[in-house]
CSV table of C-alpha atoms in Angstrom, one decimal:
chain,number,residue,atom,x,y,z
A,27,MET,CA,-89.6,112.3,-40.4
A,28,GLU,CA,-92.7,109.7,-40.3
A,29,ASN,CA,-94.9,107.9,-43.1
A,30,GLY,CA,-97.3,107.1,-42.4
A,31,GLY,CA,-97.5,106.6,-39.1
A,32,LYS,CA,-93.7,105.0,-38.4
A,33,GLU,CA,-90.9,106.6,-38.4
A,34,ILE,CA,-88.0,107.0,-40.9
A,35,PRO,CA,-84.9,106.3,-39.9
A,36,GLN,CA,-82.4,109.1,-39.9
A,37,ASP,CA,-80.2,107.3,-42.3
A,38,ALA,CA,-82.4,106.7,-44.6
A,39,ASN,CA,-81.4,108.6,-48.0
A,40,GLU,CA,-83.5,111.2,-50.1
A,41,HIS,CA,-86.1,110.0,-51.0
A,42,CYS,CA,-86.7,107.0,-48.3
A,43,PRO,CA,-90.6,105.6,-49.7
A,44,GLY,CA,-91.7,104.7,-46.1
A,45,PRO,CA,-91.5,101.4,-44.3
A,46,GLU,CA,-94.7,100.7,-44.5
A,47,SER,CA,-94.9,101.1,-48.0
A,48,GLU,CA,-95.3,98.4,-50.4
A,49,SER,CA,-92.4,99.9,-52.2
A,50,ALA,CA,-90.3,99.8,-48.9
A,51,GLY,CA,-87.0,98.0,-50.0
A,52,LYS,CA,-87.5,97.5,-53.2
A,53,SER,CA,-87.8,101.7,-54.5
A,54,ASP,CA,-84.8,102.5,-56.7
A,55,ALA,CA,-84.9,105.2,-53.9
A,56,CYS,CA,-84.2,102.5,-51.0
A,57,GLU,CA,-80.9,101.5,-53.1
A,58,GLY,CA,-77.4,101.4,-51.2
A,59,CYS,CA,-79.9,102.4,-47.8
A,60,PRO,CA,-78.8,100.4,-44.6
A,61,ASN,CA,-82.1,99.9,-44.3
A,62,GLN,CA,-83.7,98.3,-46.7
A,63,GLU,CA,-83.0,94.3,-46.5
A,64,ALA,CA,-85.1,95.3,-43.2
A,65,CYS,CA,-87.9,97.4,-44.7
A,66,ALA,CA,-88.5,94.9,-47.6
A,67,THR,CA,-89.4,92.5,-45.1
A,68,ALA,CA,-90.7,94.0,-42.5
A,69,PRO,CA,-94.2,93.6,-41.8
A,70,LYS,CA,-96.9,96.2,-42.8
A,71,GLY,CA,-99.9,97.8,-41.6
A,72,PRO,CA,-101.2,100.2,-38.7
A,73,ASP,CA,-98.7,101.0,-35.8
A,74,PRO,CA,-100.5,99.2,-33.2
A,75,ASP,CA,-100.1,101.5,-30.1
A,76,LEU,CA,-102.4,104.0,-31.9
A,77,VAL,CA,-104.3,101.9,-31.1
A,78,SER,CA,-103.2,101.3,-27.5
A,79,ILE,CA,-103.8,105.1,-27.4
A,80,VAL,CA,-106.9,104.8,-28.8
A,81,GLU,CA,-108.3,103.0,-26.1
A,82,ARG,CA,-106.3,104.4,-23.7
A,83,MET,CA,-107.4,108.2,-24.2
A,84,THR,CA,-110.7,107.5,-24.1
A,85,THR,CA,-111.3,108.2,-20.7
A,86,VAL,CA,-110.2,111.9,-22.1
A,87,LYS,CA,-112.5,114.0,-22.6
A,88,HIS,CA,-110.9,117.0,-23.7
A,89,LYS,CA,-106.7,117.7,-24.6
A,90,ILE,CA,-105.2,121.1,-25.1
A,91,LEU,CA,-101.5,121.2,-25.9
A,92,VAL,CA,-99.9,124.5,-24.7
A,93,LEU,CA,-97.0,126.1,-27.1
A,94,SER,CA,-94.5,128.3,-28.0
A,95,GLY,CA,-92.3,129.6,-30.8
A,96,LYS,CA,-89.7,130.8,-28.6
A,97,GLY,CA,-88.6,129.5,-25.1
A,98,GLY,CA,-88.1,131.7,-22.2
A,99,VAL,CA,-91.7,133.2,-23.1
A,100,GLY,CA,-93.7,131.7,-20.1
A,101,LYS,CA,-94.9,128.1,-22.0
A,102,SER,CA,-94.1,126.4,-18.4
A,103,THR,CA,-95.3,128.0,-16.2
A,104,PHE,CA,-98.5,129.1,-18.1
A,105,SER,CA,-99.4,125.4,-18.3
A,106,ALA,CA,-98.6,125.0,-14.9
A,107,GLN,CA,-101.2,127.4,-14.1
A,108,LEU,CA,-103.9,126.6,-16.5
A,109,SER,CA,-103.7,123.3,-14.8
A,110,PHE,CA,-104.2,124.0,-10.9
A,111,ALA,CA,-106.9,127.0,-12.6
A,112,LEU,CA,-109.0,123.9,-13.4
A,113,ALA,CA,-107.9,121.9,-11.2
A,114,SER,CA,-109.2,124.5,-8.2
A,115,MET,CA,-112.5,124.5,-10.6
A,116,ASP,CA,-113.2,120.7,-9.4
A,117,PHE,CA,-112.2,119.3,-12.7
A,118,GLN,CA,-110.2,116.1,-12.8
A,119,VAL,CA,-107.0,116.9,-14.8
A,120,GLY,CA,-103.4,114.8,-16.0
A,121,LEU,CA,-100.6,117.8,-16.7
A,122,LEU,CA,-98.2,115.7,-19.3
A,123,ASP,CA,-94.8,117.7,-19.5
A,124,ILE,CA,-93.3,117.2,-23.5
A,125,ASP,CA,-90.2,119.2,-22.8
A,126,ILE,CA,-87.6,115.9,-22.6
A,127,CYS,CA,-84.6,118.3,-22.4
A,128,GLY,CA,-85.9,120.6,-20.2
A,129,PRO,CA,-88.3,119.2,-18.2
A,130,SER,CA,-89.6,121.7,-15.1
A,131,ILE,CA,-93.0,121.1,-14.8
A,132,PRO,CA,-92.0,118.2,-11.7
A,133,LYS,CA,-90.7,122.2,-10.5
A,134,MET,CA,-93.6,124.2,-11.2
A,135,LEU,CA,-95.9,121.7,-9.7
A,136,GLY,CA,-93.7,121.2,-6.3
A,137,LEU,CA,-92.7,117.8,-6.4
A,138,GLU,CA,-89.3,118.0,-7.5
A,139,GLY,CA,-87.6,114.1,-6.1
A,140,GLN,CA,-91.1,112.2,-6.6
A,141,GLU,CA,-91.1,109.4,-8.9
A,142,ILE,CA,-93.1,107.3,-11.3
A,143,HIS,CA,-94.5,104.0,-10.2
A,144,GLN,CA,-95.7,100.9,-11.8
A,145,SER,CA,-99.5,99.3,-10.9
A,146,ASN,CA,-101.1,97.0,-13.0
A,147,LEU,CA,-103.3,99.4,-15.2
A,148,GLY,CA,-100.3,101.0,-16.0
A,149,TRP,CA,-98.0,103.8,-15.4
A,150,SER,CA,-99.2,105.8,-12.9
A,151,PRO,CA,-99.5,109.8,-12.3
A,152,VAL,CA,-97.5,111.5,-9.5
A,153,TYR,CA,-100.0,113.4,-8.4
A,154,VAL,CA,-99.4,117.3,-6.3
A,155,GLU,CA,-103.8,117.0,-5.5
A,156,SER,CA,-106.2,114.2,-5.6
A,157,ASN,CA,-107.7,115.9,-8.7
A,158,LEU,CA,-104.3,117.0,-10.5
A,159,GLY,CA,-102.0,114.3,-12.0
A,160,VAL,CA,-98.0,114.7,-13.3
A,161,MET,CA,-96.5,113.2,-16.1
A,162,SER,CA,-93.0,114.0,-16.9
A,163,ILE,CA,-90.0,112.6,-17.9
A,164,GLY,CA,-88.1,114.7,-14.8
A,165,PHE,CA,-89.8,112.0,-12.5
A,166,MET,CA,-87.2,109.3,-14.7
A,167,LEU,CA,-83.8,110.7,-14.2
A,168,PRO,CA,-81.9,109.8,-11.2
A,169,ASN,CA,-80.2,113.2,-11.1
A,170,PRO,CA,-82.1,116.7,-11.7
A,171,ASP,CA,-79.0,117.9,-13.1
A,172,ASP,CA,-78.4,115.0,-15.6
A,173,ALA,CA,-78.6,116.2,-19.3
A,174,VAL,CA,-81.5,114.3,-21.9
A,175,ILE,CA,-79.5,113.7,-24.9
A,176,TRP,CA,-81.0,111.8,-27.5
A,177,ARG,CA,-81.7,111.9,-30.9
A,178,GLY,CA,-86.0,112.3,-32.6
A,179,PRO,CA,-86.9,108.8,-32.4
A,180,ARG,CA,-85.7,108.3,-28.8
A,181,LYS,CA,-88.1,111.0,-28.1
A,182,ASN,CA,-90.7,110.4,-30.0
A,183,GLY,CA,-90.6,106.6,-28.4
A,184,ILE,CA,-91.0,108.3,-24.7
A,185,ILE,CA,-94.0,110.6,-25.9
A,186,LYS,CA,-95.4,107.1,-27.3
A,187,GLN,CA,-95.4,105.3,-24.1
A,188,PHE,CA,-96.8,108.1,-21.7
A,189,LEU,CA,-99.3,108.0,-24.1
A,190,LYS,CA,-100.0,104.9,-24.4
A,191,ASP,CA,-99.2,103.1,-20.5
A,192,VAL,CA,-100.3,106.3,-18.2
A,193,TYR,CA,-103.4,105.4,-16.6
A,194,TRP,CA,-105.1,108.3,-16.3
A,195,GLY,CA,-108.4,107.5,-14.8
A,196,GLU,CA,-111.5,109.3,-15.8
A,197,LEU,CA,-110.1,113.2,-16.4
A,198,ASP,CA,-112.0,116.1,-17.8
A,199,PHE,CA,-108.9,117.6,-19.2
A,200,LEU,CA,-105.4,116.9,-20.3
A,201,ILE,CA,-102.8,119.9,-20.7
A,202,VAL,CA,-99.8,118.9,-22.8
A,203,ASP,CA,-96.6,121.3,-22.0
A,204,ALA,CA,-94.7,120.8,-25.4
A,205,PRO,CA,-91.5,122.6,-25.8
A,206,PRO,CA,-90.1,125.4,-27.7
A,207,GLY,CA,-90.5,125.7,-32.1
A,208,THR,CA,-92.3,123.4,-34.5
A,209,SER,CA,-90.2,120.0,-34.6
A,210,ASP,CA,-90.1,115.8,-33.6
A,211,GLU,CA,-91.9,116.3,-30.4
A,212,HIS,CA,-94.5,119.1,-31.7
A,213,ILE,CA,-94.9,116.6,-35.2
A,214,SER,CA,-94.8,113.0,-32.8
A,215,ILE,CA,-97.7,114.4,-30.2
A,216,VAL,CA,-100.1,115.8,-33.3
A,217,GLN,CA,-99.6,112.2,-35.1
A,218,PHE,CA,-99.9,109.8,-32.1
A,219,LEU,CA,-103.5,112.0,-30.4
A,220,GLN,CA,-104.4,112.9,-34.0
A,221,ALA,CA,-107.0,109.3,-34.0
A,222,THR,CA,-108.4,110.3,-30.2
A,223,GLY,CA,-109.9,114.1,-30.8
A,224,ILE,CA,-107.5,117.0,-30.2
A,225,ASP,CA,-109.2,120.0,-29.4
A,226,GLY,CA,-106.6,122.3,-29.6
A,227,ALA,CA,-103.7,124.7,-29.0
A,228,VAL,CA,-103.2,127.8,-26.4
A,229,ILE,CA,-99.7,129.4,-28.2
A,230,VAL,CA,-97.5,131.7,-25.6
A,231,THR,CA,-95.9,134.6,-26.9
A,232,THR,CA,-94.0,137.8,-25.1
A,233,PRO,CA,-95.3,141.1,-27.7
A,234,GLN,CA,-91.8,141.6,-28.9
A,235,GLN,CA,-91.6,141.1,-32.5
A,236,VAL,CA,-88.4,138.9,-31.7
A,237,SER,CA,-90.5,136.7,-29.9
A,238,LEU,CA,-93.7,137.3,-32.5
A,239,ILE,CA,-91.5,136.2,-35.7
A,240,ASP,CA,-91.1,132.5,-34.4
A,241,VAL,CA,-95.1,132.6,-32.9
A,242,ARG,CA,-96.4,132.8,-36.2
A,243,LYS,CA,-94.4,129.7,-37.9
A,244,GLU,CA,-96.2,127.9,-34.9
A,245,VAL,CA,-99.4,129.5,-36.1
A,246,SER,CA,-98.9,128.5,-39.2
A,247,PHE,CA,-97.4,124.8,-37.6
A,248,CYS,CA,-101.1,124.2,-36.0
A,249,LYS,CA,-102.9,125.1,-39.5
A,250,LYS,CA,-100.3,122.5,-41.3
A,251,VAL,CA,-101.3,119.8,-39.4
A,252,GLY,CA,-105.2,120.9,-39.1
A,253,LEU,CA,-104.8,121.9,-34.9
A,254,GLN,CA,-107.1,123.8,-33.8
A,255,VAL,CA,-106.0,127.4,-32.3
A,256,LEU,CA,-107.8,128.0,-29.6
A,257,GLY,CA,-106.1,131.3,-28.9
A,258,VAL,CA,-103.3,133.2,-28.0
A,259,VAL,CA,-101.8,134.5,-24.5
A,260,GLU,CA,-99.2,137.3,-24.9
A,261,ASN,CA,-97.4,136.9,-21.1
A,262,MET,CA,-95.0,139.1,-19.6
A,263,SER,CA,-97.1,142.0,-21.4
A,264,GLY,CA,-95.6,144.0,-19.1
A,265,LEU,CA,-94.6,144.9,-15.4
A,266,SER,CA,-97.4,144.9,-12.8
A,267,GLN,CA,-96.4,145.2,-9.7
A,268,PRO,CA,-97.5,147.4,-6.0
A,269,LEU,CA,-96.5,150.2,-5.0
A,270,SER,CA,-96.2,149.1,-1.1
A,271,GLU,CA,-93.5,145.8,-3.4
A,272,LEU,CA,-91.3,148.3,-5.0
A,273,ARG,CA,-87.6,148.9,-4.1
A,274,PHE,CA,-86.8,152.3,-4.8
A,275,LEU,CA,-83.0,154.1,-5.3
A,276,ASP,CA,-82.0,157.8,-5.3
A,277,GLY,CA,-79.5,158.6,-8.0
A,278,GLU,CA,-76.2,156.9,-5.8
A,279,GLN,CA,-77.9,153.7,-6.0
A,280,LYS,CA,-78.4,153.5,-2.7
A,281,ASP,CA,-81.7,152.0,-1.5
A,282,VAL,CA,-84.3,154.5,0.3
A,283,THR,CA,-87.0,152.5,-0.2
A,284,GLU,CA,-88.4,152.6,3.7
A,285,LEU,CA,-87.7,156.5,3.5
A,286,VAL,CA,-90.1,156.6,1.2
A,287,ILE,CA,-93.2,154.2,1.6
A,288,ALA,CA,-93.5,155.6,5.4
A,289,SER,CA,-93.5,159.7,3.1
A,290,MET,CA,-96.0,157.9,1.1
A,291,ARG,CA,-97.6,156.2,4.2
A,292,GLU,CA,-97.6,159.8,6.0
A,293,LYS,CA,-99.0,162.3,3.3
A,294,VAL,CA,-100.7,160.2,0.6
A,295,PRO,CA,-102.0,157.1,2.2
A,296,GLU,CA,-103.9,155.8,-0.3
A,297,MET,CA,-100.8,155.7,-2.6
A,298,LEU,CA,-100.0,152.5,-1.4
A,299,ASN,CA,-102.8,151.0,-2.4
A,300,LEU,CA,-102.2,151.6,-6.1
A,301,VAL,CA,-100.5,149.1,-9.1
A,302,ALA,CA,-97.6,150.2,-10.2
A,303,PHE,CA,-97.5,149.3,-14.5
A,304,SER,CA,-94.4,149.3,-17.1
A,305,GLU,CA,-93.7,147.9,-19.9
A,306,VAL,CA,-91.0,145.9,-20.0
A,307,PHE,CA,-90.9,144.9,-23.8
A,308,ASP,CA,-91.5,146.8,-26.7
A,309,SER,CA,-95.4,146.3,-28.5
A,310,SER,CA,-95.0,149.1,-29.8
A,311,GLY,CA,-95.9,146.4,-33.4
A,312,GLY,CA,-99.0,145.7,-32.1
A,313,GLY,CA,-97.9,142.7,-29.8
A,314,GLY,CA,-99.9,139.2,-29.8
A,315,ALA,CA,-102.7,141.2,-30.2
A,316,LYS,CA,-101.7,142.2,-33.8
A,317,MET,CA,-100.6,138.9,-35.0
A,318,CYS,CA,-103.6,137.5,-33.7
A,319,THR,CA,-105.7,139.8,-36.0
A,320,ASP,CA,-103.6,139.4,-39.2
A,321,MET,CA,-103.0,135.5,-38.6
A,322,GLY,CA,-107.0,135.5,-38.2
A,323,VAL,CA,-106.6,133.6,-35.3
A,324,PRO,CA,-108.3,134.1,-30.8
A,325,PHE,CA,-106.3,136.4,-28.9
A,326,LEU,CA,-107.0,134.8,-25.5
A,327,GLY,CA,-105.3,138.2,-23.2
A,328,LYS,CA,-103.0,139.9,-21.8
A,329,VAL,CA,-100.5,138.1,-18.4
A,330,PRO,CA,-98.2,140.6,-16.5
A,331,LEU,CA,-94.9,140.1,-15.3
A,332,ASP,CA,-95.7,140.0,-11.8
A,333,PRO,CA,-92.8,139.0,-9.2
A,334,ARG,CA,-95.4,137.0,-7.2
A,335,LEU,CA,-96.0,134.3,-9.6
A,336,CYS,CA,-92.8,133.7,-10.1
A,337,LYS,CA,-92.2,133.0,-6.6
A,338,ALA,CA,-94.9,130.9,-6.4
A,339,ALA,CA,-93.9,128.9,-9.6
A,340,GLU,CA,-90.3,129.1,-7.6
A,341,GLU,CA,-92.0,126.9,-5.0
A,342,GLY,CA,-94.2,125.0,-6.9
A,343,ARG,CA,-97.3,126.1,-5.9
A,344,SER,CA,-100.8,128.3,-7.0
A,345,CYS,CA,-101.0,131.9,-8.0
A,346,PHE,CA,-104.0,131.5,-7.2
A,347,ASP,CA,-103.6,130.4,-3.7
A,348,ASP,CA,-102.0,133.5,-2.5
A,349,SER,CA,-104.6,136.7,-2.0
A,350,LYS,CA,-101.2,139.1,-3.1
A,351,CYS,CA,-100.9,137.2,-6.3
A,352,ARG,CA,-104.1,139.4,-7.8
A,353,VAL,CA,-102.6,141.1,-10.9
A,354,ARG,CA,-101.9,137.7,-12.1
A,355,ALA,CA,-104.6,135.8,-11.1
A,356,THR,CA,-107.4,137.7,-12.0
A,357,ALA,CA,-105.8,137.3,-15.9
A,358,LEU,CA,-105.2,133.8,-15.9
A,359,LYS,CA,-108.9,133.3,-14.7
A,360,ALA,CA,-109.6,136.1,-17.8
A,361,ILE,CA,-108.5,133.1,-19.8
A,362,VAL,CA,-109.2,130.6,-18.2
A,363,GLU,CA,-113.1,131.4,-18.7
A,364,LYS,CA,-112.2,131.6,-22.0
A,365,ILE,CA,-110.8,128.6,-23.1
A,366,LEU,CA,-113.9,126.7,-21.2
A,367,SER,CA,-116.1,128.8,-23.6
A,368,GLN,CA,-115.1,128.2,-27.0
A,369,LEU,CA,-114.6,124.6,-25.9
A,370,LYS,CA,-118.2,125.3,-24.6
A,371,VAL,CA,-117.8,124.0,-21.8
A,372,SER,CA,-119.1,124.6,-18.3
A,373,ARG,CA,-117.6,125.0,-14.9
A,374,VAL,CA,-118.0,121.6,-12.6
A,375,ASP,CA,-120.3,124.0,-10.1
A,376,ASP,CA,-122.4,125.1,-13.1
A,377,GLY,CA,-122.5,122.0,-14.6
A,378,ASP,CA,-120.5,118.4,-15.9
A,379,ALA,CA,-117.8,119.0,-18.5
C-alpha cells in the first residue's frame, strides 16, 4: 500500500496517514505504531527516485503494459511475440519482465543463463537482437529453480530499480510484462511510470468465463488508476492446426496417422492443405468480444492455440520466423497493426515512430 508516493510499512497501523504526510508520526492514528518515531523525524517531500525514473524514461517513446487477470492465459507468450513482431518491423524495442515470482521471459526469448552487466550508464539489458533488449529478475537468479520469496516492498524496490537504473538507450517501445492480477507490482508500475506517460495496457484473456471474471477486474483496475485499455486479446481461441500435422487414433487409441494421411494423399490430396479448427474452451458466453462490448473497451482480436507457436516459445524464438506458424502469426500481426493504429504509430519503413 502506498500514500503520497512512499510505501506504507506493512506493520503500520490501520489508518496510517502515510510516511510523507505532515501528520506522520504525530496523529492519533500513529499511537502505538512501531514506526511512529521514524515517521515523525523522517524528511518529507517527493520521492527522489521518481525524478530519476522520469529522466531515464525520456528516451522511451511508447510504454505498453501487458496485463491479465488470470494466470496461464498466455500473457508472457503474447508479450514475447509482441516484442519480436515490433522488432521485426525495425522498431527499437525493450521488454521489461516485472513478474518477479515467475519470470518466464528469459526462457521465451532464448536468453536462459544470461547475466546482467553494469556500465557507467547503468544496468545493460540482455539483447536478443541489436534492436530487442530484455530485462528480468530471471537474469539475477544464481539458479533458475530458485524461488523468489519476497514481500511487496522488496518487489516494489526491484521494479523501481529496473526503471531508474536500466539503460535502454533510445527506444520506440518499452513492453512491460506484468504478473497476473491487480497487486503490488501493478500499483507500483503505474505509479512509477505515471509521470512519464504510459500509452496504455493490453489485456490478455482466454474465452471461458472463469478467465473473463478475473479479466473484468483487470479492466476495472485500469479504469480506477487512469490507465487506458488499448484493447483485449482473446488468446487460445480454439485450436488451429494443419490437417496434415494432426495425429489420428482408432477406437482402441492405436495410432493410425500414417494410414489416414496415405489414404487422403491418394484419394483427396487437396484436404492436406486444410487447417483443422476445434473449440477448446467454452465460449458460449460470448468470450472476450462480448466482455469488451459490455465494458466499453476495444477488442483487438482472437489468437488460436497453435502447436508451432508453443514450440517457438519453448525454444525462445519468434513465431514470425517459422513459415509453418502461419495461423498464429497472421492473427498476431493483425493485432499488432491495431495497436500501432491506436497509438498513431507508422511502421518504421513508412515513417518514424
